[in-house]
PDB file of C-alpha atoms and ligand atoms in Angstrom:
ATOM      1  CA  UNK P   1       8.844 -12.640  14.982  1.00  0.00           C
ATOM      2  CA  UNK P   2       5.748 -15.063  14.818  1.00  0.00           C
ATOM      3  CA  UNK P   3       5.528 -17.099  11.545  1.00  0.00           C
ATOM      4  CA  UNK P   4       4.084 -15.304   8.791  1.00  0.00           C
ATOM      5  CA  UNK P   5       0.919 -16.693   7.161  1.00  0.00           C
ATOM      6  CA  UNK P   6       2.046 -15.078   3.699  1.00  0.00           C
ATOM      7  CA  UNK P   7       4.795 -16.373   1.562  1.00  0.00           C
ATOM      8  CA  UNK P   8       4.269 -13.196  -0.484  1.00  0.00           C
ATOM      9  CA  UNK P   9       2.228  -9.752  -0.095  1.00  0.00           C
ATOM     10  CA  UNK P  10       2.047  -5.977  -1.386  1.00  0.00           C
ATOM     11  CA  UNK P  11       2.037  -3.456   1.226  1.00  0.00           C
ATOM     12  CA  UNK P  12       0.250  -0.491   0.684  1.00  0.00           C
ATOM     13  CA  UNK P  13       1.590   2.510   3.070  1.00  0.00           C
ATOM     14  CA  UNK P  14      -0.359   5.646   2.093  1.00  0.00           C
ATOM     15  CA  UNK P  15       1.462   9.174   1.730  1.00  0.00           C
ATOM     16  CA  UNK P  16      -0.177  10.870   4.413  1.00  0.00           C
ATOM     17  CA  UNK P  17       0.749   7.886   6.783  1.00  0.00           C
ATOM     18  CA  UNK P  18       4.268   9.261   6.260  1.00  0.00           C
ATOM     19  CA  UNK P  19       3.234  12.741   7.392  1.00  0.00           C
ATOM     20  CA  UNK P  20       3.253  12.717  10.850  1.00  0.00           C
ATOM     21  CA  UNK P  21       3.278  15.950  11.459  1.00  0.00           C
ATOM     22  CA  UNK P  22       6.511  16.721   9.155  1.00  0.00           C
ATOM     23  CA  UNK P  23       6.337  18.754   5.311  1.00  0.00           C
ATOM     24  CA  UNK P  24       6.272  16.014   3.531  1.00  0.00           C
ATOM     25  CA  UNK P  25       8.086  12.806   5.356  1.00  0.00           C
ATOM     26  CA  UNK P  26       8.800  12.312   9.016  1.00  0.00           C
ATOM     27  CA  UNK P  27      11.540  10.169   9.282  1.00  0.00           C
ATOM     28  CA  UNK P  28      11.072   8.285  12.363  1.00  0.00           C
ATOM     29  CA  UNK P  29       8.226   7.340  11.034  1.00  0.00           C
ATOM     30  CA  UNK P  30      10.306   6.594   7.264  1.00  0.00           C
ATOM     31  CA  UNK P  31      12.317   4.576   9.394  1.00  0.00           C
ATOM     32  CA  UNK P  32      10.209   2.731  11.316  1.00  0.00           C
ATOM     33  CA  UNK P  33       8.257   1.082   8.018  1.00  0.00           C
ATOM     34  CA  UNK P  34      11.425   0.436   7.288  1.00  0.00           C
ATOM     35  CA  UNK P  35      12.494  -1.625   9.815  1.00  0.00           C
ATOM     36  CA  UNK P  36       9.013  -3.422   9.808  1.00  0.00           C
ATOM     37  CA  UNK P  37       9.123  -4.204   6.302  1.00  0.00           C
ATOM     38  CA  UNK P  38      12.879  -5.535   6.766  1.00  0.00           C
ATOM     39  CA  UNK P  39      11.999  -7.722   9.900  1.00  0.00           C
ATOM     40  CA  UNK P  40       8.673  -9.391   7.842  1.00  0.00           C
ATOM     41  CA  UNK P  41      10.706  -9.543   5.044  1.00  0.00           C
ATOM     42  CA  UNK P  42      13.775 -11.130   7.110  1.00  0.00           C
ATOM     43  CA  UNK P  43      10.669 -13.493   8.723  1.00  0.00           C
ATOM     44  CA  UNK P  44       9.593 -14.864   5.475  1.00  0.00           C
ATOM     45  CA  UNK P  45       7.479 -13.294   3.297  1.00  0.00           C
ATOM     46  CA  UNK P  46       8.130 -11.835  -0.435  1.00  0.00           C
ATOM     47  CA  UNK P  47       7.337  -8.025   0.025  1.00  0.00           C
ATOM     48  CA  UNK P  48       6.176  -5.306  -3.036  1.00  0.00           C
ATOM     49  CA  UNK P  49       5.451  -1.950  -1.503  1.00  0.00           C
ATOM     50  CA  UNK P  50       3.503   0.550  -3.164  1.00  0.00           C
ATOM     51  CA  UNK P  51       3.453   3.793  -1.426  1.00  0.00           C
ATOM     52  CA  UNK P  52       1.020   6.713  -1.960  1.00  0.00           C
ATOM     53  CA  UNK P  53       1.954  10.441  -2.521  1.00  0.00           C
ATOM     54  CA  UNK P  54      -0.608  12.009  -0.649  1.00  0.00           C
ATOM     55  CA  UNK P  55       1.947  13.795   1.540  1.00  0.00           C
ATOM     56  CA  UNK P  56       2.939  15.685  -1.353  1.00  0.00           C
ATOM     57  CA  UNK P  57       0.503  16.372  -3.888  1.00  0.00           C
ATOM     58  CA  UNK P  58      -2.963  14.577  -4.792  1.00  0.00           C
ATOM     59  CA  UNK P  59      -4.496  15.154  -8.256  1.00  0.00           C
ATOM     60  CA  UNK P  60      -7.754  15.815  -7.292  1.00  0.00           C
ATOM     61  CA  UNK P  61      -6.162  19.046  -4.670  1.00  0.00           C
ATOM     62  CA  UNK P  62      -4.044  20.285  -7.234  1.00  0.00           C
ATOM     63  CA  UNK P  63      -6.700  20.030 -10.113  1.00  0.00           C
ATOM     64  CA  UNK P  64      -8.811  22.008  -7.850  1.00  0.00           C
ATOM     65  CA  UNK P  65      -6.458  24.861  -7.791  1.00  0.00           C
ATOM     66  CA  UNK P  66      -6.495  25.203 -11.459  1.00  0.00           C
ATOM     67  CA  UNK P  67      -4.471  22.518 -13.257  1.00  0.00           C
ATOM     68  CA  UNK P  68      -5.840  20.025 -15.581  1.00  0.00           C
ATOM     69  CA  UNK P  69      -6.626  16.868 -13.490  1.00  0.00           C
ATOM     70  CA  UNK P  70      -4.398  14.271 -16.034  1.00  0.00           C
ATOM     71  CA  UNK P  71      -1.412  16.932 -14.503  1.00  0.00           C
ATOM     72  CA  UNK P  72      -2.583  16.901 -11.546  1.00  0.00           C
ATOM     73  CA  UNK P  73      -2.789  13.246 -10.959  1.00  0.00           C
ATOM     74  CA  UNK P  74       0.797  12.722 -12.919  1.00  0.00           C
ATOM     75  CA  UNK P  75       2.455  15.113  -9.734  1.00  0.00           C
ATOM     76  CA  UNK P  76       0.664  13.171  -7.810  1.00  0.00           C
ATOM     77  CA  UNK P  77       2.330   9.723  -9.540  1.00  0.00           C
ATOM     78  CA  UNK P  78       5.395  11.263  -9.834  1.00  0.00           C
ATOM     79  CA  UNK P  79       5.098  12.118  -5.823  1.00  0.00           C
ATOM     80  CA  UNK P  80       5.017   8.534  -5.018  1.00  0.00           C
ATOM     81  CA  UNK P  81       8.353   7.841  -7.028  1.00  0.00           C
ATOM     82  CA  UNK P  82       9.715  10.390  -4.203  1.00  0.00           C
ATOM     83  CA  UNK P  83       8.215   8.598  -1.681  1.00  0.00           C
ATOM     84  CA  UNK P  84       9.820   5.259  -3.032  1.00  0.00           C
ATOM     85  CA  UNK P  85      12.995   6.666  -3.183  1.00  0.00           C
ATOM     86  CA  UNK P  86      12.910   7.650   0.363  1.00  0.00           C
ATOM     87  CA  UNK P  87      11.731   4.090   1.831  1.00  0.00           C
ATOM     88  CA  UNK P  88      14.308   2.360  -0.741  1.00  0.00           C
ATOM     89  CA  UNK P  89      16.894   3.930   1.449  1.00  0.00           C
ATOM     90  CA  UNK P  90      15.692   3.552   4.705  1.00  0.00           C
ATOM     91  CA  UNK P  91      15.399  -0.070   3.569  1.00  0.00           C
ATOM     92  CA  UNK P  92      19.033  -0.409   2.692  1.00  0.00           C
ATOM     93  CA  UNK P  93      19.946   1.464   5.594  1.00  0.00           C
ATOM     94  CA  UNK P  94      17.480  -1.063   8.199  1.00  0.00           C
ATOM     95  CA  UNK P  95      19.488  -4.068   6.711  1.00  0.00           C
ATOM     96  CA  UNK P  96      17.080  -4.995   3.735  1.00  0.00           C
ATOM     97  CA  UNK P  97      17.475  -4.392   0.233  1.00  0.00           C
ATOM     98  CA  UNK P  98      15.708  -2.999  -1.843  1.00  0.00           C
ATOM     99  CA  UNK P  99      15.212  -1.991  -4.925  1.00  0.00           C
ATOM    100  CA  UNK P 100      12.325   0.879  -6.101  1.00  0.00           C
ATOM    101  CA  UNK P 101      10.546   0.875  -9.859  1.00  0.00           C
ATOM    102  CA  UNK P 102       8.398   3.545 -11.280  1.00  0.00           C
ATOM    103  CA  UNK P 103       5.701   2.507 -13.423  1.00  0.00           C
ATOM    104  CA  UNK P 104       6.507   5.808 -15.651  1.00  0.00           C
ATOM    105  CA  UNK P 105      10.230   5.407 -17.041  1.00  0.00           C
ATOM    106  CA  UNK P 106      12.855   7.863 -15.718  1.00  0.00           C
ATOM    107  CA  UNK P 107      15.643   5.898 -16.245  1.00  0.00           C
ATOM    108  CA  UNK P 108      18.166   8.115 -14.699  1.00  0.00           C
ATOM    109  CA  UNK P 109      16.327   8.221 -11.367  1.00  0.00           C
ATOM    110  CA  UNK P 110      14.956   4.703 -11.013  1.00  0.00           C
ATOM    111  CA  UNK P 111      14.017   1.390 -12.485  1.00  0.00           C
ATOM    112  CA  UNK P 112      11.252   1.176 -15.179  1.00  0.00           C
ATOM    113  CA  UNK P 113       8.532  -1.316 -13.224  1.00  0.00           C
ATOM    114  CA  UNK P 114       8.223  -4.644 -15.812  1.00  0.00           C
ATOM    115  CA  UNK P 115       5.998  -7.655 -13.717  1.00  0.00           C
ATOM    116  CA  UNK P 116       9.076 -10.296 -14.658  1.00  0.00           C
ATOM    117  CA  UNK P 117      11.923  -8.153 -13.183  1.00  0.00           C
ATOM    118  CA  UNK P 118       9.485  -6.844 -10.206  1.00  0.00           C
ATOM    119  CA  UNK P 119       8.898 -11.053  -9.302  1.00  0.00           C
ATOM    120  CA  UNK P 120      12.452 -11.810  -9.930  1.00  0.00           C
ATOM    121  CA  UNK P 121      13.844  -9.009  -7.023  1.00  0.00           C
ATOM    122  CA  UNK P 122      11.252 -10.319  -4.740  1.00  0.00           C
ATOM    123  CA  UNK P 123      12.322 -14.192  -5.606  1.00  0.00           C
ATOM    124  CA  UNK P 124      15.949 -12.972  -4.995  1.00  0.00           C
ATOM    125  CA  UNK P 125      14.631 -11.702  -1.087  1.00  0.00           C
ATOM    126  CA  UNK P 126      14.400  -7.938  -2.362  1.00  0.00           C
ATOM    127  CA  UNK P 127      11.460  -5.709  -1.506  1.00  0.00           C
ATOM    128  CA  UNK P 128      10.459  -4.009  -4.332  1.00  0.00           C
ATOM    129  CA  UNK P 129       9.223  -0.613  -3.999  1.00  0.00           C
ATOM    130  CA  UNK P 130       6.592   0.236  -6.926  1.00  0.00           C
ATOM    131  CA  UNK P 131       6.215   3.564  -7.447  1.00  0.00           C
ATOM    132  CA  UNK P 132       4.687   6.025 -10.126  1.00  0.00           C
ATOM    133  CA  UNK P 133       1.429   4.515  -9.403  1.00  0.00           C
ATOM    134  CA  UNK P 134      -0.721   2.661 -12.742  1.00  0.00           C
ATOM    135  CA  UNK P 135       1.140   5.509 -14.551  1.00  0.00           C
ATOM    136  CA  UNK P 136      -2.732   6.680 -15.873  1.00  0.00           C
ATOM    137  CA  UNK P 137      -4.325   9.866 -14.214  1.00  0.00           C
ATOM    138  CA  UNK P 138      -7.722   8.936 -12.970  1.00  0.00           C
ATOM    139  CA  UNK P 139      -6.639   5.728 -10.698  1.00  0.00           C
ATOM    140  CA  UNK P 140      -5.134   5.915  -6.970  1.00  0.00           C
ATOM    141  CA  UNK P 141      -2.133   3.746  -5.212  1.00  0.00           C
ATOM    142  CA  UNK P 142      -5.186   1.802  -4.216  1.00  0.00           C
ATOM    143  CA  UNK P 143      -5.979   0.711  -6.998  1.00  0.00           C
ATOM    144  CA  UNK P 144      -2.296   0.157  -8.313  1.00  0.00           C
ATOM    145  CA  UNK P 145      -1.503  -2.099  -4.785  1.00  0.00           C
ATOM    146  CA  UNK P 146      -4.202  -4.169  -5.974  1.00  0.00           C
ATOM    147  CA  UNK P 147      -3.525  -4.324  -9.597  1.00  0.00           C
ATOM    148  CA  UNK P 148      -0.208  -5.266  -8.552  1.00  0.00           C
ATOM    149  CA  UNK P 149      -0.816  -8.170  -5.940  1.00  0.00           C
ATOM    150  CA  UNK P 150      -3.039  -9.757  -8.789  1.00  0.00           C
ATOM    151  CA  UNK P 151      -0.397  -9.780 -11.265  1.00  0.00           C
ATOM    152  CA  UNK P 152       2.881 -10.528  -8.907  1.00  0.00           C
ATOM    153  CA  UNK P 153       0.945 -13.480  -7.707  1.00  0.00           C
ATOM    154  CA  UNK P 154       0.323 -12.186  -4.216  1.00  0.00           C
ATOM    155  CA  UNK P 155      -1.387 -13.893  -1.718  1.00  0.00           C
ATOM    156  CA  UNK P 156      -2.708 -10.823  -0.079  1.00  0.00           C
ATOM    157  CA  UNK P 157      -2.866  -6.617  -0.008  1.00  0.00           C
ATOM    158  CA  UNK P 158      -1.801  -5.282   3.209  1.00  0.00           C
ATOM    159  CA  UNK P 159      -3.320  -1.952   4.065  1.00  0.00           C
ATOM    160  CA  UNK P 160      -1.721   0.116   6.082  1.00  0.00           C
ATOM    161  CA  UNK P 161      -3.754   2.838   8.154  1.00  0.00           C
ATOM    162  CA  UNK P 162      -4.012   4.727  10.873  1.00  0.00           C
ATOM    163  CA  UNK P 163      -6.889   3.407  12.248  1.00  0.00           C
ATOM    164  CA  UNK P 164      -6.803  -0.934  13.339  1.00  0.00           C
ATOM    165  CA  UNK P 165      -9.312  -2.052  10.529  1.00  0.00           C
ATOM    166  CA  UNK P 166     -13.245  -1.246   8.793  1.00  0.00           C
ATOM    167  CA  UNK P 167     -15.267   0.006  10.856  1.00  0.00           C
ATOM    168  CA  UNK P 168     -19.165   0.631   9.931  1.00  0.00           C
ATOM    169  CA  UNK P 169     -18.824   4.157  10.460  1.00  0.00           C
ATOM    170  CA  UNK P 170     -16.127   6.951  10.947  1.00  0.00           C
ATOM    171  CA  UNK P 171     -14.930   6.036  14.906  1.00  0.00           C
ATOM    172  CA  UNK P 172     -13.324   8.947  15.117  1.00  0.00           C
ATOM    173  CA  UNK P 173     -16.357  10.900  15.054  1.00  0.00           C
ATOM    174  CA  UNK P 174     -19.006   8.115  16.169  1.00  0.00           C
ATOM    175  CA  UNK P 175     -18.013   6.058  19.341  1.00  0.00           C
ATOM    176  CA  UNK P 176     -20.241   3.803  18.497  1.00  0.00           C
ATOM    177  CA  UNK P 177     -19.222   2.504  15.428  1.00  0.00           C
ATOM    178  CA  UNK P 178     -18.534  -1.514  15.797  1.00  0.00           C
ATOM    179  CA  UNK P 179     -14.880  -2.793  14.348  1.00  0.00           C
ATOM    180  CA  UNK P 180     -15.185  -6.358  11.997  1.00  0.00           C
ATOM    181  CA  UNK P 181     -12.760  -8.712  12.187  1.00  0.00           C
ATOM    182  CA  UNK P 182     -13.874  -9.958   8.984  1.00  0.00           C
ATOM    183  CA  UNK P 183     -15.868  -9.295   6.376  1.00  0.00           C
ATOM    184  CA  UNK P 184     -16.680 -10.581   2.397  1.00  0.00           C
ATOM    185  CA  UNK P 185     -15.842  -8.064  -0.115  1.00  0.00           C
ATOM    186  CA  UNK P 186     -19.715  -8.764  -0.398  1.00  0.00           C
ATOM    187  CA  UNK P 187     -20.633  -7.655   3.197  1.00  0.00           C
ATOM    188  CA  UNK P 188     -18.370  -4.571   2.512  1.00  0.00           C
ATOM    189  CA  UNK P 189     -19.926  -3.586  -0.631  1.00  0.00           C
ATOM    190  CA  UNK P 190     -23.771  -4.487   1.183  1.00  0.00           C
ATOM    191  CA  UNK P 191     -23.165  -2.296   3.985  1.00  0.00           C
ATOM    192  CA  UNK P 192     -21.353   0.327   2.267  1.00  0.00           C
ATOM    193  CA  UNK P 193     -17.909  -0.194   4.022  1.00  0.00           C
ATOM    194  CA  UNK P 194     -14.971   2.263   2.799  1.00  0.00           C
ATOM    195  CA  UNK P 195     -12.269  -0.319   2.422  1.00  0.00           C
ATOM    196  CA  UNK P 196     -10.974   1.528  -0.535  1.00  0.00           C
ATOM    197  CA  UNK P 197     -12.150   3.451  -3.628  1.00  0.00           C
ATOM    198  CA  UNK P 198     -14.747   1.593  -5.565  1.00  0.00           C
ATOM    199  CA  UNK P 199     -12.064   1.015  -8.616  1.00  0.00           C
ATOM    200  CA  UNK P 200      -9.744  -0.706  -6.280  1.00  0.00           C
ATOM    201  CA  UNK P 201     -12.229  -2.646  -4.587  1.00  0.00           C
ATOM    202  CA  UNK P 202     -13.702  -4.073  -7.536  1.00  0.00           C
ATOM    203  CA  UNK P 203     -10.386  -4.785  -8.485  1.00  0.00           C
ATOM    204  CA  UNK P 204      -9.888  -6.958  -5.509  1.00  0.00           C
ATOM    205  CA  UNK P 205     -13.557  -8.349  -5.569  1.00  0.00           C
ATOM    206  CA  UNK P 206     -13.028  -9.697  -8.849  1.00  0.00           C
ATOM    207  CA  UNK P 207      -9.736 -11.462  -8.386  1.00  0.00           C
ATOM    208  CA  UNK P 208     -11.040 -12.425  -4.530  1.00  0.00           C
ATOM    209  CA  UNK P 209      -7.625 -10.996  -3.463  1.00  0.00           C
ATOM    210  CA  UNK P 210      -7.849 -10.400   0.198  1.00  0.00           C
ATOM    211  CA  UNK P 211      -6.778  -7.286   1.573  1.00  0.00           C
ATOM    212  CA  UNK P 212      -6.382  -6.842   5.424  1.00  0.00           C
ATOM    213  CA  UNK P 213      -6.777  -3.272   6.841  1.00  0.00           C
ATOM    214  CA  UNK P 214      -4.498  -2.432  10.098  1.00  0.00           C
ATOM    215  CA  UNK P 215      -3.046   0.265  11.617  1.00  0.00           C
ATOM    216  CA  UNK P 216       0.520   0.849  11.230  1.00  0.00           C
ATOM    217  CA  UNK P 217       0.980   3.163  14.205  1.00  0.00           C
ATOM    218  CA  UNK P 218       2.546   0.500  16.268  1.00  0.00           C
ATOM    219  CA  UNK P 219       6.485  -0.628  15.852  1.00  0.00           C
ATOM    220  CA  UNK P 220       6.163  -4.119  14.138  1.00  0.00           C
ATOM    221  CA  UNK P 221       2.755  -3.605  12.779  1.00  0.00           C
ATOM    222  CA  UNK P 222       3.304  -5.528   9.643  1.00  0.00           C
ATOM    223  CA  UNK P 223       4.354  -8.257  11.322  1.00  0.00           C
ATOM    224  CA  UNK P 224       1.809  -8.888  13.631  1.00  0.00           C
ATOM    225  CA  UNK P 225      -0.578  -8.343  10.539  1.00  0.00           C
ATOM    226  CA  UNK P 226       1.498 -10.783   8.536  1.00  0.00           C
ATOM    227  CA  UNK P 227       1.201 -13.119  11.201  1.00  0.00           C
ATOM    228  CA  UNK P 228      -2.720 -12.843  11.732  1.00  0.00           C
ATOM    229  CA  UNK P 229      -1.582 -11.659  15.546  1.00  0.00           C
ATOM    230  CA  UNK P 230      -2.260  -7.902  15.265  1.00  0.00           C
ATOM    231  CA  UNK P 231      -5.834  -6.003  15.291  1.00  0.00           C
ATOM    232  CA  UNK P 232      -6.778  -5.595  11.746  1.00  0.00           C
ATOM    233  CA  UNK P 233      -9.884  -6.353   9.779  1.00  0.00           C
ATOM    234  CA  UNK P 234      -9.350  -9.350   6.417  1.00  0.00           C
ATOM    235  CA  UNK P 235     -11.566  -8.677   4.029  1.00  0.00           C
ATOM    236  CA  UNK P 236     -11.894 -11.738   1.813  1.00  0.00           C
ATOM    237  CA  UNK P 237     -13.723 -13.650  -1.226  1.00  0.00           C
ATOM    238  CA  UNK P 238     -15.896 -16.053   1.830  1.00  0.00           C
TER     239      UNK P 238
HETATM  240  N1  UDP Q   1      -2.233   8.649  -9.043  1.00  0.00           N
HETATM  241  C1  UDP Q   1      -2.671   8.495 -10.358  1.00  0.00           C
HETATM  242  N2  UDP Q   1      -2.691   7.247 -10.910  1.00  0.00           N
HETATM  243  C2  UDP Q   1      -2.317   6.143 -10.208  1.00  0.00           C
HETATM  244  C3  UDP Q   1      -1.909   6.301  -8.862  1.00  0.00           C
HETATM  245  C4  UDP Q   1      -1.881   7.562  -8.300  1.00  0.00           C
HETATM  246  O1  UDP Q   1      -3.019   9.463 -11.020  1.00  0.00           O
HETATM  247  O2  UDP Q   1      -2.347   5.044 -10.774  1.00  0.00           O
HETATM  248  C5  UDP Q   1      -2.127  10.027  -8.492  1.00  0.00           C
HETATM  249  C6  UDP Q   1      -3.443  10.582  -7.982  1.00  0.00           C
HETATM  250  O3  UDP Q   1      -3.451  11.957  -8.272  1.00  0.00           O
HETATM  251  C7  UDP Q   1      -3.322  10.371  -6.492  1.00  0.00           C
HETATM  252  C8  UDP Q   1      -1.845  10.608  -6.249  1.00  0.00           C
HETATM  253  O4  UDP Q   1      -1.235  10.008  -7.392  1.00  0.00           O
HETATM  254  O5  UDP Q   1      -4.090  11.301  -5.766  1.00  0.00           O
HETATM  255  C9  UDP Q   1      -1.295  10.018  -4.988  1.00  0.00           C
HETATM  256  O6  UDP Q   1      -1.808   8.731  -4.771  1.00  0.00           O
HETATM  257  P1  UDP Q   1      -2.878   8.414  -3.607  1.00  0.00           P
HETATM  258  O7  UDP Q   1      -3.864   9.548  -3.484  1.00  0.00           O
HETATM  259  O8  UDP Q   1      -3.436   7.071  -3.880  1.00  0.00           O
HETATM  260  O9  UDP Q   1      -1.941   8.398  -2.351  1.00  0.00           O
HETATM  261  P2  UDP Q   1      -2.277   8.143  -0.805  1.00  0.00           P
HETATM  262  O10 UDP Q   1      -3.689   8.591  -0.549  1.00  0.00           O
HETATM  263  O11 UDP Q   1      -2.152   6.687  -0.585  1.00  0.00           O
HETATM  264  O12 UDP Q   1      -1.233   8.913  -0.090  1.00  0.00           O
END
């Protein structure tokens, strides 16, 4: 594996990236993070994941069925504890460890997150899995993978998609949308660019905390992104 450019990220792997096709998690695909995550860890760099739930349930779908959106959004939070369970093991299981935290307590089921402990696993060569989101409704895993790299001094957030970075428009439906290599969080707020929700974004923007946007369809992925080798889009302060 090609020398990695970060001595310590945050991952963010979204629910539905999990999906594949499967109810809630395919497992090749489980497994496959997995063994990315292991190898960049293996290579060098300090990992925290945070993993969406948008597999399973998404506040804003179920409040539109009926429930209260603050319910909503906590199955949603609680969904990405369930997700972090699932990578924790397929972590162990690839050869890493790892260890996963939930942001709400549930002490029988997992870690409570705390910023100290979270930094100590990842100085001691664990990946830390943070689930349960910000534990507040109204915020994504976005938002929370940025939150997070600001305050486990991270040099970077890693986005993982399924497309290869930010393009100026949707390429799946216009073919002639052009691809950036890189952009300022400036450029991407000029031109409108959906990096990630606007809370998340400012987030980022304010801290100047890069965040590089690839697609994780390929074995070894987060490598290659780790590495600057892969196709993927870094969005940063200049
Ligand atoms: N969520 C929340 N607060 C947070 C993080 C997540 O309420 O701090 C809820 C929200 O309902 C969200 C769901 O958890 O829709 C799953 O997260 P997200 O949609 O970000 O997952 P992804 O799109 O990455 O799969």
């Amino acid at each position: 594996m090609p020398k990695p450019k970060y001595a310590r990220v945050i991952v963010k792997v979204s629910g539905e990236a999990l999906l594949k096709g499967a109810s809630t998690i395919d497992q090749k695909t489980l497994e496959q993070v997995a063994d990315d995550l292991v190898a960049s860890q293996k290579a060098g760099t300090s990992i925290g994941v945070v993993v969406g739930g948008g597999n399973i349930f998404r506040g804003v779908t179920v409040s539109k069925q009926g429930l209260p959106r603050p319910t909503g959004d906590t199955m949603g939070m609680l969904a990405t504890v369930m997700n972090s369970l699932a990578l924790e093991v397929a972590i162990n299981r690839a050869g890493g460890e790892a260890r996963a935290m939930s942001a709400i307590a549930m002490p029988q089921v997992c870690e409570t997150y705390d910023r100290s402990r979270a930094e100590r696993h990842m100085e001691q060569g664990r990946i830390v899995l943070l689930g349960g989101g910000t534990a507040n409704p109204f915020f994504t895993t976005d938002t929370t993978a940025v939150l997070r790299a600001c305050e486990l001094s991270c040099e970077a957030v890693l986005k993982a998609t399924n497309v290869d970075g930010v393009y100026s428009a949707d390429p799946k439906k216009d073919p002639k949308a052009k691809r950036y290599d890189r952009l300022t969080h400036a450029d991407a707020i000029a031109n409108d660019l959906k990096v990630m929700d606007a809370t998340a974004f400012a987030l980022a923007r304010e801290n100047r905390m890069p965040i590089i946007v690839f697609s994780m369809a390929e074995p070894g992925s987060i490598g290659a992104a780790l590495s600057g080798k892969g196709r993927s889009t870094l969005v940063a302060a200049e």
